[in-house]
Amino acid sequence: MDRHIRFDALHNFRDLGGYPAADGRRVRPARLYRSDSLGKLAEATPDWSRFLSLGIRTVIDLRHPWEIESRGRVPHHDGLAYHPLSIEHRPYDQPALAADVDPGPYLAERYLEVAQDGTAEIRRALELVAEAAAADQPLVFHCASGKDRTGLLAALVLSLLGADDHTVIEDFSLTELAAPALLAEWRARNDGRTPTWLGFGRAPESVMRLFLAALTTHYGSIEDYVTKALSLDAEALTHTLRTALLEQPPATWPRLTYRKAEKADAGTLARLHGSSALWQLARGIDQWKPGEKDETHFLDRMRDGEVWLAHAGGHLAGAWELWWTDPAAWGPRPDDAGYIHRLMTTPHTAPPGTGRALLAEAESRISATGRPYARLDCLTSNPRLRAYYESAGYRVVGEQPTKHGGTGAPYAVTLLEKKLT
């Protein structure tokens, strides 16, 4: 599942469903959405039809009144309740910041200001989320780019639902996938100029990590912030949210199906890679980088090897690349192996065990070509991944201290091999 729901005018509209939460439950899909400005929607357009099809009944607009006046609001519609709640009391001009401003500490400080200044509006926003949830009505909240003010409210809601900090950070950083489009939109509105601040539109995981730490330092916990700063009954609010918005994961999952990727899949593969990279970074795993593998990369791999997709019940569950040579890691070798790369699953929404199933399917494809070995590598600095592959029957056969991946400096990888039967 791609959390970003595709619109022509919106770039950062996302479903918060599927995230793991309290007591082994998960957030219900299609009930809670976050977005960039819904003022970009227009009646009698495909975008408006898509929006109405989601059944949303409540819109919370977190922007300043002057933003709403100049950029517009969501169109009026029968049964759609619109609530403007400007939670940011000290506006700041992000595009005009100096190029060397570090987004992590700078934005974390701004978010803490918003949490302390906008208590009345944040309290009302949480009440509206709880009311919509109790009424079983979908709700969306948004600001301008769907990153800062929206990210703060999403962090509070997900935390109250029992999501751990890693998940909250990951959800925040998914704006990275929309950042190029948000930047292009800003340039189009500003005569093609480029923002001074290099961090404009970006959502590095350090921002939310620092903000959560700061909020905990000041108040003790998210629940204490809700009680002390917002004057809400945190226990009652949490109970309402969890009762209405959480569900047990499925007891059974659709069977995985596989097909070779085609040119039209390149964009989907690039987004899956970006989502997987952000999942890793939110958990302190510095292996993949969002944006590192674009559509051109996957088109090249389709031409020179094979790329496969896995689906479960019509939804994307994962993908992998299959190479027939890998001299960068393994050097010159006989034509006796397939090399598995970029084994990816959709974070939180793929059926349990999808990674192992994809690995087995890749091995089956290698065996079908008559090659007796499956080979892969992982960063030497990632012992957790090495252990995962070893548990799947791979054994360490060497190290490559200076692998070149096409970008950046050389890096060390552990080489693993499996004899196929």
C-alpha positions as a LaTeX table, in Angstrom:
\begin{tabular}{lrrr}
\hline
Residue & $x$ (\AA) & $y$ (\AA) & $z$ (\AA) \\
\hline
Met1 & 0.00 & 0.00 & 0.00 \\
Asp2 & 1.35 & 3.41 & $-1.01$ \\
Arg3 & 0.27 & 5.75 & 1.76 \\
His4 & 0.26 & 8.67 & $-0.66$ \\
Ile5 & $-3.15$ & 8.77 & $-2.34$ \\
Arg6 & $-2.72$ & 10.13 & $-5.84$ \\
Phe7 & $-4.23$ & 13.49 & $-6.74$ \\
Asp8 & $-3.31$ & 15.84 & $-9.55$ \\
Ala9 & $-3.11$ & 18.98 & $-7.38$ \\
Leu10 & $-2.24$ & 17.45 & $-3.99$ \\
His11 & 1.19 & 15.97 & $-3.35$ \\
Asn12 & 1.14 & 14.84 & 0.28 \\
Phe13 & $-2.32$ & 13.32 & 0.92 \\
Arg14 & $-1.85$ & 10.19 & 3.05 \\
Asp15 & $-3.78$ & 7.50 & 4.88 \\
Leu16 & $-2.63$ & 6.91 & 8.46 \\
Gly17 & $-4.15$ & 3.43 & 8.44 \\
Gly18 & $-2.13$ & 0.26 & 8.95 \\
Tyr19 & 0.42 & 1.58 & 11.41 \\
Pro20 & 1.06 & $-0.72$ & 14.40 \\
Ala21 & $-0.40$ & 0.69 & 17.60 \\
Ala22 & $-1.40$ & $-0.34$ & 21.11 \\
Asp23 & $-1.91$ & $-3.95$ & 22.23 \\
Gly24 & $-0.88$ & $-5.49$ & 18.92 \\
Arg25 & $-3.64$ & $-3.65$ & 17.07 \\
Arg26 & $-3.24$ & $-1.36$ & 14.06 \\
Val27 & $-4.76$ & 1.93 & 12.92 \\
Arg28 & $-7.89$ & 1.36 & 10.84 \\
Pro29 & $-7.40$ & 2.29 & 7.18 \\
Ala30 & $-9.58$ & 4.92 & 5.47 \\
Arg31 & $-10.51$ & 6.72 & 8.68 \\
Leu32 & $-7.76$ & 9.25 & 9.32 \\
Tyr33 & $-5.97$ & 11.25 & 6.64 \\
Arg34 & $-3.32$ & 13.99 & 6.53 \\
Ser35 & $-2.66$ & 16.30 & 3.60 \\
Asp36 & $-1.15$ & 19.39 & 2.07 \\
Ser37 & $-3.51$ & 22.30 & 1.39 \\
Leu38 & $-7.00$ & 21.26 & 0.34 \\
Gly39 & $-7.39$ & 24.78 & $-1.00$ \\
Lys40 & $-5.86$ & 23.35 & $-4.19$ \\
Leu41 & $-8.97$ & 21.24 & $-4.79$ \\
Ala42 & $-11.57$ & 22.52 & $-7.24$ \\
Glu43 & $-15.13$ & 21.39 & $-7.81$ \\
Ala44 & $-16.05$ & 19.47 & $-10.97$ \\
Thr45 & $-12.55$ & 17.99 & $-11.32$ \\
Pro46 & $-11.27$ & 14.40 & $-11.04$ \\
Asp47 & $-9.45$ & 15.44 & $-7.83$ \\
Trp48 & $-12.72$ & 16.57 & $-6.24$ \\
Ser49 & $-14.40$ & 13.30 & $-7.19$ \\
Arg50 & $-11.49$ & 11.35 & $-5.67$ \\
Phe51 & $-11.73$ & 13.38 & $-2.48$ \\
Leu52 & $-15.50$ & 12.90 & $-2.14$ \\
Ser53 & $-15.12$ & 9.15 & $-2.76$ \\
Leu54 & $-13.18$ & 8.86 & 0.51 \\
Gly55 & $-16.30$ & 9.75 & 2.50 \\
Ile56 & $-14.56$ & 12.43 & 4.55 \\
Arg57 & $-16.95$ & 14.40 & 6.76 \\
Thr58 & $-14.57$ & 16.61 & 8.76 \\
Val59 & $-11.75$ & 18.86 & 7.54 \\
Ile60 & $-9.35$ & 20.52 & 10.00 \\
Asp61 & $-7.37$ & 23.35 & 8.40 \\
Leu62 & $-4.31$ & 24.21 & 10.51 \\
Arg63 & $-3.18$ & 27.20 & 8.42 \\
His64 & $-3.15$ & 30.89 & 9.29 \\
Pro65 & $-6.22$ & 32.93 & 8.28 \\
Trp66 & $-4.11$ & 34.87 & 5.79 \\
Glu67 & $-3.05$ & 31.61 & 4.13 \\
Ile68 & $-6.66$ & 30.53 & 3.79 \\
Glu69 & $-7.63$ & 33.91 & 2.36 \\
Ser70 & $-4.81$ & 33.95 & $-0.20$ \\
Arg71 & $-4.69$ & 30.23 & $-1.13$ \\
Gly72 & $-8.30$ & 29.20 & $-0.64$ \\
Arg73 & $-9.99$ & 26.50 & 1.43 \\
Val74 & $-11.60$ & 23.15 & 0.68 \\
Pro75 & $-14.72$ & 23.69 & $-1.46$ \\
His76 & $-18.07$ & 23.84 & 0.33 \\
His77 & $-20.04$ & 20.61 & 0.21 \\
Asp78 & $-23.16$ & 19.34 & 1.95 \\
Gly79 & $-22.22$ & 17.18 & 4.92 \\
Leu80 & $-18.60$ & 18.37 & 5.01 \\
Ala81 & $-17.73$ & 20.20 & 8.24 \\
Tyr82 & $-14.85$ & 22.66 & 7.91 \\
His83 & $-12.84$ & 23.79 & 10.96 \\
Pro84 & $-10.09$ & 26.42 & 10.57 \\
Leu85 & $-7.75$ & 26.05 & 13.56 \\
Ser86 & $-4.53$ & 28.01 & 13.20 \\
Ile87 & $-2.20$ & 26.31 & 15.67 \\
Glu88 & 0.93 & 28.29 & 14.73 \\
His89 & 1.08 & 31.66 & 16.52 \\
Arg90 & 4.62 & 32.70 & 15.53 \\
Pro91 & 4.90 & 32.38 & 11.74 \\
Tyr92 & 8.31 & 32.07 & 10.11 \\
Asp93 & 9.45 & 32.26 & 6.48 \\
Gln94 & 11.04 & 28.90 & 5.70 \\
Pro95 & 12.07 & 29.62 & 2.06 \\
Ala96 & 14.03 & 32.69 & 3.17 \\
Leu97 & 16.11 & 30.93 & 5.85 \\
Ala98 & 19.88 & 30.81 & 5.41 \\
Ala99 & 21.17 & 27.84 & 3.43 \\
Asp100 & 23.18 & 26.50 & 6.36 \\
Val101 & 20.29 & 26.23 & 8.86 \\
Asp102 & 20.07 & 22.63 & 10.11 \\
Pro103 & 16.44 & 21.48 & 9.71 \\
Gly104 & 16.63 & 19.09 & 12.69 \\
Pro105 & 17.10 & 21.43 & 15.65 \\
Tyr106 & 15.55 & 24.46 & 13.94 \\
Leu107 & 12.21 & 22.86 & 13.09 \\
Ala108 & 12.08 & 20.88 & 16.35 \\
Glu109 & 12.28 & 24.20 & 18.23 \\
Arg110 & 9.51 & 25.68 & 16.08 \\
Tyr111 & 7.30 & 22.64 & 16.71 \\
Leu112 & 7.80 & 23.00 & 20.47 \\
Glu113 & 6.76 & 26.66 & 20.18 \\
Val114 & 3.61 & 25.60 & 18.33 \\
Ala115 & 2.85 & 22.96 & 20.96 \\
Gln116 & 3.15 & 25.60 & 23.68 \\
Asp117 & 1.44 & 28.50 & 21.86 \\
Gly118 & $-1.39$ & 26.74 & 20.10 \\
Thr119 & $-2.85$ & 24.81 & 23.01 \\
Ala120 & $-6.46$ & 25.98 & 22.50 \\
Glu121 & $-6.44$ & 25.07 & 18.81 \\
Ile122 & $-4.61$ & 21.77 & 19.32 \\
Arg123 & $-7.05$ & 20.83 & 22.07 \\
Arg124 & $-9.98$ & 21.49 & 19.75 \\
Ala125 & $-8.33$ & 19.56 & 16.92 \\
Leu126 & $-7.90$ & 16.49 & 19.12 \\
Glu127 & $-11.50$ & 16.79 & 20.27 \\
Leu128 & $-12.66$ & 16.85 & 16.65 \\
Val129 & $-10.55$ & 13.80 & 15.81 \\
Ala130 & $-12.12$ & 11.96 & 18.75 \\
Glu131 & $-15.65$ & 13.06 & 17.79 \\
Ala132 & $-15.23$ & 11.95 & 14.18 \\
Ala133 & $-13.70$ & 8.67 & 15.28 \\
Ala134 & $-16.55$ & 7.96 & 17.70 \\
Ala135 & $-19.06$ & 8.72 & 14.91 \\
Asp136 & $-17.14$ & 6.40 & 12.54 \\
Gln137 & $-16.67$ & 9.25 & 10.07 \\
Pro138 & $-13.41$ & 9.78 & 8.12 \\
Leu139 & $-11.48$ & 12.97 & 8.89 \\
Val140 & $-8.57$ & 14.83 & 7.30 \\
Phe141 & $-6.31$ & 17.50 & 8.76 \\
His142 & $-3.94$ & 19.64 & 6.74 \\
Cys143 & $-1.75$ & 22.72 & 6.56 \\
Ala144 & 0.10 & 24.16 & 3.54 \\
Ser145 & 2.56 & 21.40 & 2.64 \\
Gly146 & 1.26 & 18.75 & 5.05 \\
Lys147 & 4.59 & 18.61 & 6.88 \\
Asp148 & 5.06 & 20.85 & 9.94 \\
Arg149 & 1.73 & 21.69 & 11.57 \\
Thr150 & 0.17 & 18.56 & 10.11 \\
Gly151 & 3.16 & 16.52 & 11.25 \\
Leu152 & 2.80 & 17.80 & 14.81 \\
Leu153 & $-0.88$ & 16.85 & 15.03 \\
Ala154 & $-0.23$ & 13.47 & 13.40 \\
Ala155 & 2.52 & 12.79 & 15.95 \\
Leu156 & 0.14 & 13.51 & 18.84 \\
Val157 & $-2.66$ & 11.35 & 17.43 \\
Leu158 & $-0.41$ & 8.41 & 16.54 \\
Ser159 & 1.29 & 8.56 & 19.93 \\
Leu160 & $-2.06$ & 8.53 & 21.73 \\
Leu161 & $-3.05$ & 5.54 & 19.60 \\
Gly162 & 0.01 & 3.71 & 20.94 \\
Ala163 & 2.34 & 3.95 & 17.95 \\
Asp164 & 5.99 & 3.90 & 19.01 \\
Asp165 & 8.39 & 6.77 & 18.33 \\
His166 & 9.95 & 4.96 & 15.35 \\
Thr167 & 6.57 & 4.80 & 13.63 \\
Val168 & 5.75 & 8.44 & 14.43 \\
Ile169 & 9.12 & 9.51 & 13.03 \\
Glu170 & 8.65 & 7.37 & 9.94 \\
Asp171 & 5.22 & 8.85 & 9.27 \\
Phe172 & 6.63 & 12.37 & 9.55 \\
Ser173 & 9.54 & 11.65 & 7.21 \\
Leu174 & 7.30 & 10.29 & 4.43 \\
Thr175 & 6.90 & 13.90 & 3.31 \\
Glu176 & 10.38 & 13.36 & 1.83 \\
Leu177 & 8.66 & 11.47 & $-1.00$ \\
Ala178 & 6.55 & 14.54 & $-1.78$ \\
Ala179 & 9.34 & 17.10 & $-1.31$ \\
Pro180 & 10.32 & 17.42 & $-5.02$ \\
Ala181 & 6.73 & 18.12 & $-6.03$ \\
Leu182 & 6.25 & 20.60 & $-3.17$ \\
Leu183 & 9.43 & 22.42 & $-4.22$ \\
Ala184 & 8.32 & 22.52 & $-7.87$ \\
Glu185 & 4.96 & 23.94 & $-6.78$ \\
Trp186 & 6.67 & 26.68 & $-4.75$ \\
Arg187 & 8.87 & 27.60 & $-7.70$ \\
Ala188 & 5.86 & 27.80 & $-10.00$ \\
Arg189 & 4.18 & 30.22 & $-7.59$ \\
Asn190 & 7.33 & 32.32 & $-7.27$ \\
Asp191 & 8.41 & 32.99 & $-10.85$ \\
Gly192 & 10.77 & 30.03 & $-11.00$ \\
Arg193 & 12.92 & 31.16 & $-8.08$ \\
Thr194 & 14.56 & 28.66 & $-5.74$ \\
Pro195 & 14.21 & 28.96 & $-1.94$ \\
Thr196 & 17.32 & 30.12 & $-0.14$ \\
Trp197 & 16.93 & 27.40 & 2.47 \\
Leu198 & 18.16 & 24.02 & 1.28 \\
Gly199 & 15.86 & 22.32 & 3.78 \\
Phe200 & 12.65 & 23.73 & 2.30 \\
Gly201 & 10.01 & 21.01 & 1.90 \\
Arg202 & 12.26 & 18.41 & 3.49 \\
Ala203 & 11.28 & 16.21 & 6.45 \\
Pro204 & 14.41 & 14.50 & 7.81 \\
Glu205 & 13.79 & 12.06 & 10.63 \\
Ser206 & 15.95 & 14.14 & 13.00 \\
Val207 & 13.24 & 16.82 & 13.17 \\
Met208 & 10.58 & 14.60 & 14.70 \\
Arg209 & 13.08 & 12.68 & 16.79 \\
Leu210 & 14.27 & 15.92 & 18.43 \\
Phe211 & 10.74 & 17.28 & 18.84 \\
Leu212 & 9.47 & 14.14 & 20.59 \\
Ala213 & 12.49 & 14.25 & 22.90 \\
Ala214 & 11.91 & 17.94 & 23.67 \\
Leu215 & 8.20 & 17.45 & 24.37 \\
Thr216 & 8.99 & 14.55 & 26.69 \\
Thr217 & 11.64 & 16.61 & 28.49 \\
His218 & 9.22 & 19.50 & 29.06 \\
Tyr219 & 6.10 & 17.51 & 29.99 \\
Gly220 & 7.16 & 13.95 & 30.81 \\
Ser221 & 5.15 & 12.21 & 28.07 \\
Ile222 & 2.62 & 12.88 & 25.31 \\
Glu223 & $-0.17$ & 12.03 & 27.76 \\
Asp224 & 1.22 & 14.50 & 30.31 \\
Tyr225 & 1.34 & 17.19 & 27.61 \\
Val226 & $-2.32$ & 16.50 & 26.80 \\
Thr227 & $-3.23$ & 16.71 & 30.48 \\
Lys228 & $-1.04$ & 19.60 & 31.62 \\
Ala229 & $-0.88$ & 21.84 & 28.55 \\
Leu230 & $-4.17$ & 21.03 & 26.80 \\
Ser231 & $-6.31$ & 20.49 & 29.92 \\
Leu232 & $-7.82$ & 17.34 & 28.44 \\
Asp233 & $-8.49$ & 14.02 & 30.13 \\
Ala234 & $-5.71$ & 12.07 & 28.43 \\
Glu235 & $-7.00$ & 8.71 & 29.65 \\
Ala236 & $-10.52$ & 9.31 & 28.32 \\
Leu237 & $-9.23$ & 10.74 & 25.04 \\
Thr238 & $-6.89$ & 7.81 & 24.53 \\
His239 & $-9.70$ & 5.34 & 25.25 \\
Thr240 & $-12.00$ & 7.01 & 22.71 \\
Leu241 & $-9.34$ & 7.14 & 20.00 \\
Arg242 & $-8.16$ & 3.57 & 20.50 \\
Thr243 & $-11.66$ & 2.12 & 20.71 \\
Ala244 & $-12.75$ & 3.79 & 17.47 \\
Leu245 & $-9.58$ & 3.88 & 15.38 \\
Leu246 & $-7.77$ & 0.63 & 16.17 \\
Glu247 & $-8.44$ & $-2.88$ & 14.90 \\
Gln248 & $-6.88$ & $-6.30$ & 15.09 \\
Pro249 & $-4.65$ & $-7.20$ & 12.12 \\
Pro250 & $-6.23$ & $-9.66$ & 9.69 \\
Ala251 & $-6.29$ & $-13.26$ & 10.84 \\
Thr252 & $-5.67$ & $-14.39$ & 7.26 \\
Trp253 & $-3.94$ & $-12.63$ & 4.39 \\
Pro254 & $-4.30$ & $-12.95$ & 0.62 \\
Arg255 & $-1.85$ & $-15.22$ & $-1.15$ \\
Leu256 & 1.14 & $-13.47$ & $-2.69$ \\
Thr257 & 1.29 & $-13.32$ & $-6.47$ \\
Tyr258 & 4.31 & $-12.36$ & $-8.55$ \\
Arg259 & 4.99 & $-10.75$ & $-11.89$ \\
Lys260 & 7.90 & $-9.19$ & $-13.72$ \\
Ala261 & 8.05 & $-5.41$ & $-13.53$ \\
Glu262 & 7.33 & $-3.35$ & $-16.62$ \\
Lys263 & 8.35 & 0.17 & $-17.58$ \\
Ala264 & 5.15 & 1.59 & $-16.13$ \\
Asp265 & 6.16 & 0.20 & $-12.71$ \\
Ala266 & 9.36 & 2.25 & $-12.40$ \\
Gly267 & 7.71 & 5.06 & $-10.44$ \\
Thr268 & 6.06 & 2.63 & $-8.04$ \\
Leu269 & 9.39 & 0.89 & $-7.44$ \\
Ala270 & 11.17 & 4.18 & $-6.76$ \\
Arg271 & 8.51 & 5.14 & $-4.19$ \\
Leu272 & 8.69 & 1.72 & $-2.56$ \\
His273 & 12.45 & 2.08 & $-2.26$ \\
Gly274 & 12.02 & 5.54 & $-0.76$ \\
Ser275 & 9.43 & 4.30 & 1.75 \\
Ser276 & 11.71 & 1.41 & 2.74 \\
Ala277 & 14.66 & 3.78 & 3.18 \\
Leu278 & 12.62 & 6.06 & 5.45 \\
Trp279 & 11.46 & 3.05 & 7.50 \\
Gln280 & 15.11 & 2.14 & 8.03 \\
Leu281 & 16.27 & 5.66 & 8.90 \\
Ala282 & 13.48 & 6.09 & 11.45 \\
Arg283 & 14.92 & 3.04 & 13.22 \\
Gly284 & 18.55 & 4.14 & 13.08 \\
Ile285 & 19.49 & 1.87 & 10.15 \\
Asp286 & 21.67 & 3.92 & 7.82 \\
Gln287 & 21.68 & 1.72 & 4.71 \\
Trp288 & 19.39 & 3.14 & 2.01 \\
Lys289 & 18.68 & 6.80 & 1.29 \\
Pro290 & 15.35 & 8.19 & 0.03 \\
Gly291 & 15.68 & 9.33 & $-3.56$ \\
Glu292 & 18.84 & 7.29 & $-4.04$ \\
Lys293 & 17.23 & 4.95 & $-6.58$ \\
Asp294 & 15.02 & 6.75 & $-9.07$ \\
Glu295 & 12.94 & 5.50 & $-11.98$ \\
Thr296 & 15.99 & 5.37 & $-14.24$ \\
His297 & 17.69 & 2.93 & $-11.88$ \\
Phe298 & 14.81 & 0.48 & $-12.03$ \\
Leu299 & 14.44 & 0.83 & $-15.80$ \\
Asp300 & 18.15 & $-0.01$ & $-16.11$ \\
Arg301 & 17.74 & $-3.06$ & $-13.88$ \\
Met302 & 14.79 & $-4.26$ & $-15.98$ \\
Arg303 & 16.97 & $-3.97$ & $-19.07$ \\
Asp304 & 20.08 & $-5.62$ & $-17.63$ \\
Gly305 & 18.47 & $-8.15$ & $-15.29$ \\
Glu306 & 15.05 & $-8.76$ & $-13.80$ \\
Val307 & 12.83 & $-6.85$ & $-11.39$ \\
Trp308 & 9.87 & $-8.58$ & $-9.77$ \\
Leu309 & 6.78 & $-7.31$ & $-7.96$ \\
Ala310 & 4.70 & $-9.09$ & $-5.33$ \\
His311 & 1.05 & $-8.31$ & $-4.69$ \\
Ala312 & $-1.38$ & $-9.43$ & $-1.99$ \\
Gly313 & $-5.05$ & $-9.06$ & $-2.82$ \\
Gly314 & $-4.35$ & $-6.49$ & $-5.49$ \\
His315 & $-2.11$ & $-4.35$ & $-3.26$ \\
Leu316 & 1.65 & $-4.04$ & $-3.65$ \\
Ala317 & 3.44 & $-6.10$ & $-1.00$ \\
Gly318 & 7.07 & $-5.97$ & $-2.11$ \\
Ala319 & 9.66 & $-6.21$ & $-4.86$ \\
Trp320 & 13.21 & $-7.30$ & $-5.58$ \\
Glu321 & 15.91 & $-7.13$ & $-8.22$ \\
Leu322 & 17.63 & $-10.15$ & $-9.73$ \\
Trp323 & 21.04 & $-9.70$ & $-11.34$ \\
Trp324 & 23.05 & $-12.29$ & $-13.26$ \\
Thr325 & 26.43 & $-10.68$ & $-12.54$ \\
Asp326 & 27.63 & $-8.45$ & $-9.70$ \\
Pro327 & 31.30 & $-7.58$ & $-10.23$ \\
Ala328 & 31.18 & $-4.54$ & $-7.91$ \\
Ala329 & 30.67 & $-6.80$ & $-4.89$ \\
Trp330 & 31.76 & $-10.25$ & $-6.05$ \\
Gly331 & 34.32 & $-9.60$ & $-8.77$ \\
Pro332 & 34.55 & $-11.85$ & $-11.86$ \\
Arg333 & 32.68 & $-15.10$ & $-11.29$ \\
Pro334 & 31.43 & $-18.05$ & $-13.37$ \\
Asp335 & 27.84 & $-17.83$ & $-14.56$ \\
Asp336 & 26.63 & $-19.99$ & $-11.68$ \\
Ala337 & 24.51 & $-17.67$ & $-9.53$ \\
Gly338 & 21.75 & $-15.11$ & $-9.36$ \\
Tyr339 & 22.33 & $-12.01$ & $-7.25$ \\
Ile340 & 19.42 & $-10.72$ & $-5.18$ \\
His341 & 19.26 & $-6.98$ & $-4.56$ \\
Arg342 & 16.86 & $-4.46$ & $-3.05$ \\
Leu343 & 14.54 & $-6.94$ & $-1.39$ \\
Met344 & 11.73 & $-4.56$ & $-0.31$ \\
Thr345 & 8.36 & $-4.95$ & 1.38 \\
Thr346 & 5.67 & $-2.33$ & 1.92 \\
Pro347 & 6.18 & $-1.13$ & 5.51 \\
His348 & 3.42 & $-2.23$ & 7.91 \\
Thr349 & 0.95 & $-3.38$ & 5.24 \\
Ala350 & 2.62 & $-6.42$ & 3.66 \\
Pro351 & 1.44 & $-9.80$ & 5.00 \\
Pro352 & 3.64 & $-11.28$ & 7.77 \\
Gly353 & 6.55 & $-13.24$ & 6.35 \\
Thr354 & 6.54 & $-11.42$ & 3.02 \\
Gly355 & 10.29 & $-10.81$ & 3.07 \\
Arg356 & 11.07 & $-14.51$ & 3.48 \\
Ala357 & 8.50 & $-15.40$ & 0.80 \\
Leu358 & 10.07 & $-12.96$ & $-1.66$ \\
Leu359 & 13.50 & $-14.39$ & $-0.94$ \\
Ala360 & 12.24 & $-17.93$ & $-1.61$ \\
Glu361 & 10.58 & $-16.83$ & $-4.86$ \\
Ala362 & 13.80 & $-15.17$ & $-6.03$ \\
Glu363 & 15.73 & $-18.36$ & $-5.24$ \\
Ser364 & 13.17 & $-20.37$ & $-7.20$ \\
Arg365 & 13.68 & $-18.12$ & $-10.21$ \\
Ile366 & 17.45 & $-18.59$ & $-9.98$ \\
Ser367 & 17.05 & $-22.38$ & $-9.76$ \\
Ala368 & 14.80 & $-22.33$ & $-12.82$ \\
Thr369 & 17.69 & $-20.95$ & $-14.87$ \\
Gly370 & 19.93 & $-23.86$ & $-13.82$ \\
Arg371 & 22.20 & $-21.76$ & $-11.61$ \\
Pro372 & 23.10 & $-23.52$ & $-8.35$ \\
Tyr373 & 23.76 & $-20.50$ & $-6.11$ \\
Ala374 & 21.88 & $-17.47$ & $-4.77$ \\
Arg375 & 24.09 & $-14.61$ & $-3.64$ \\
Leu376 & 23.49 & $-11.29$ & $-1.94$ \\
Asp377 & 25.30 & $-8.77$ & 0.22 \\
Cys378 & 24.50 & $-6.46$ & 3.10 \\
Leu379 & 26.33 & $-3.62$ & 4.79 \\
Thr380 & 28.96 & $-4.94$ & 7.14 \\
Ser381 & 27.65 & $-2.43$ & 9.67 \\
Asn382 & 24.20 & $-4.07$ & 9.64 \\
Pro383 & 24.50 & $-7.26$ & 11.71 \\
Arg384 & 20.72 & $-7.47$ & 12.11 \\
Leu385 & 20.25 & $-7.93$ & 8.37 \\
Arg386 & 23.13 & $-10.39$ & 8.19 \\
Ala387 & 21.46 & $-12.49$ & 10.90 \\
Tyr388 & 18.18 & $-12.40$ & 8.96 \\
Tyr389 & 19.82 & $-13.81$ & 5.85 \\
Glu390 & 21.75 & $-16.40$ & 7.84 \\
Ser391 & 18.46 & $-17.60$ & 9.35 \\
Ala392 & 17.22 & $-18.08$ & 5.76 \\
Gly393 & 20.08 & $-20.47$ & 4.97 \\
Tyr394 & 22.75 & $-18.09$ & 3.69 \\
Arg395 & 26.34 & $-18.31$ & 4.89 \\
Val396 & 28.99 & $-15.65$ & 4.98 \\
Val397 & 31.67 & $-16.33$ & 2.35 \\
Gly398 & 33.63 & $-13.09$ & 2.39 \\
Glu399 & 33.85 & $-9.35$ & 2.77 \\
Gln400 & 34.14 & $-6.63$ & 0.15 \\
Pro401 & 35.63 & $-3.57$ & 1.92 \\
Thr402 & 35.31 & $-1.14$ & $-1.00$ \\
Lys403 & 32.10 & $-1.75$ & $-2.91$ \\
His404 & 31.04 & 1.11 & $-5.19$ \\
Gly405 & 27.28 & 1.58 & $-5.47$ \\
Gly406 & 27.33 & 4.32 & $-8.06$ \\
Thr407 & 26.90 & 7.21 & $-5.61$ \\
Gly408 & 28.91 & 8.36 & $-2.65$ \\
Ala409 & 32.02 & 6.84 & $-1.15$ \\
Pro410 & 32.91 & 3.13 & $-1.24$ \\
Tyr411 & 31.43 & 1.04 & 1.55 \\
Ala412 & 32.05 & $-2.38$ & 3.10 \\
Val413 & 29.64 & $-5.25$ & 2.54 \\
Thr414 & 29.38 & $-8.80$ & 3.81 \\
Leu415 & 28.99 & $-11.39$ & 1.05 \\
Leu416 & 26.48 & $-14.22$ & 1.62 \\
Glu417 & 25.77 & $-17.31$ & $-0.48$ \\
Lys418 & 23.21 & $-20.12$ & $-0.48$ \\
Lys419 & 23.48 & $-23.46$ & $-2.29$ \\
Leu420 & 20.14 & $-24.11$ & $-3.96$ \\
Thr421 & 18.59 & $-27.57$ & $-4.11$ \\
\hline
\end{tabular}
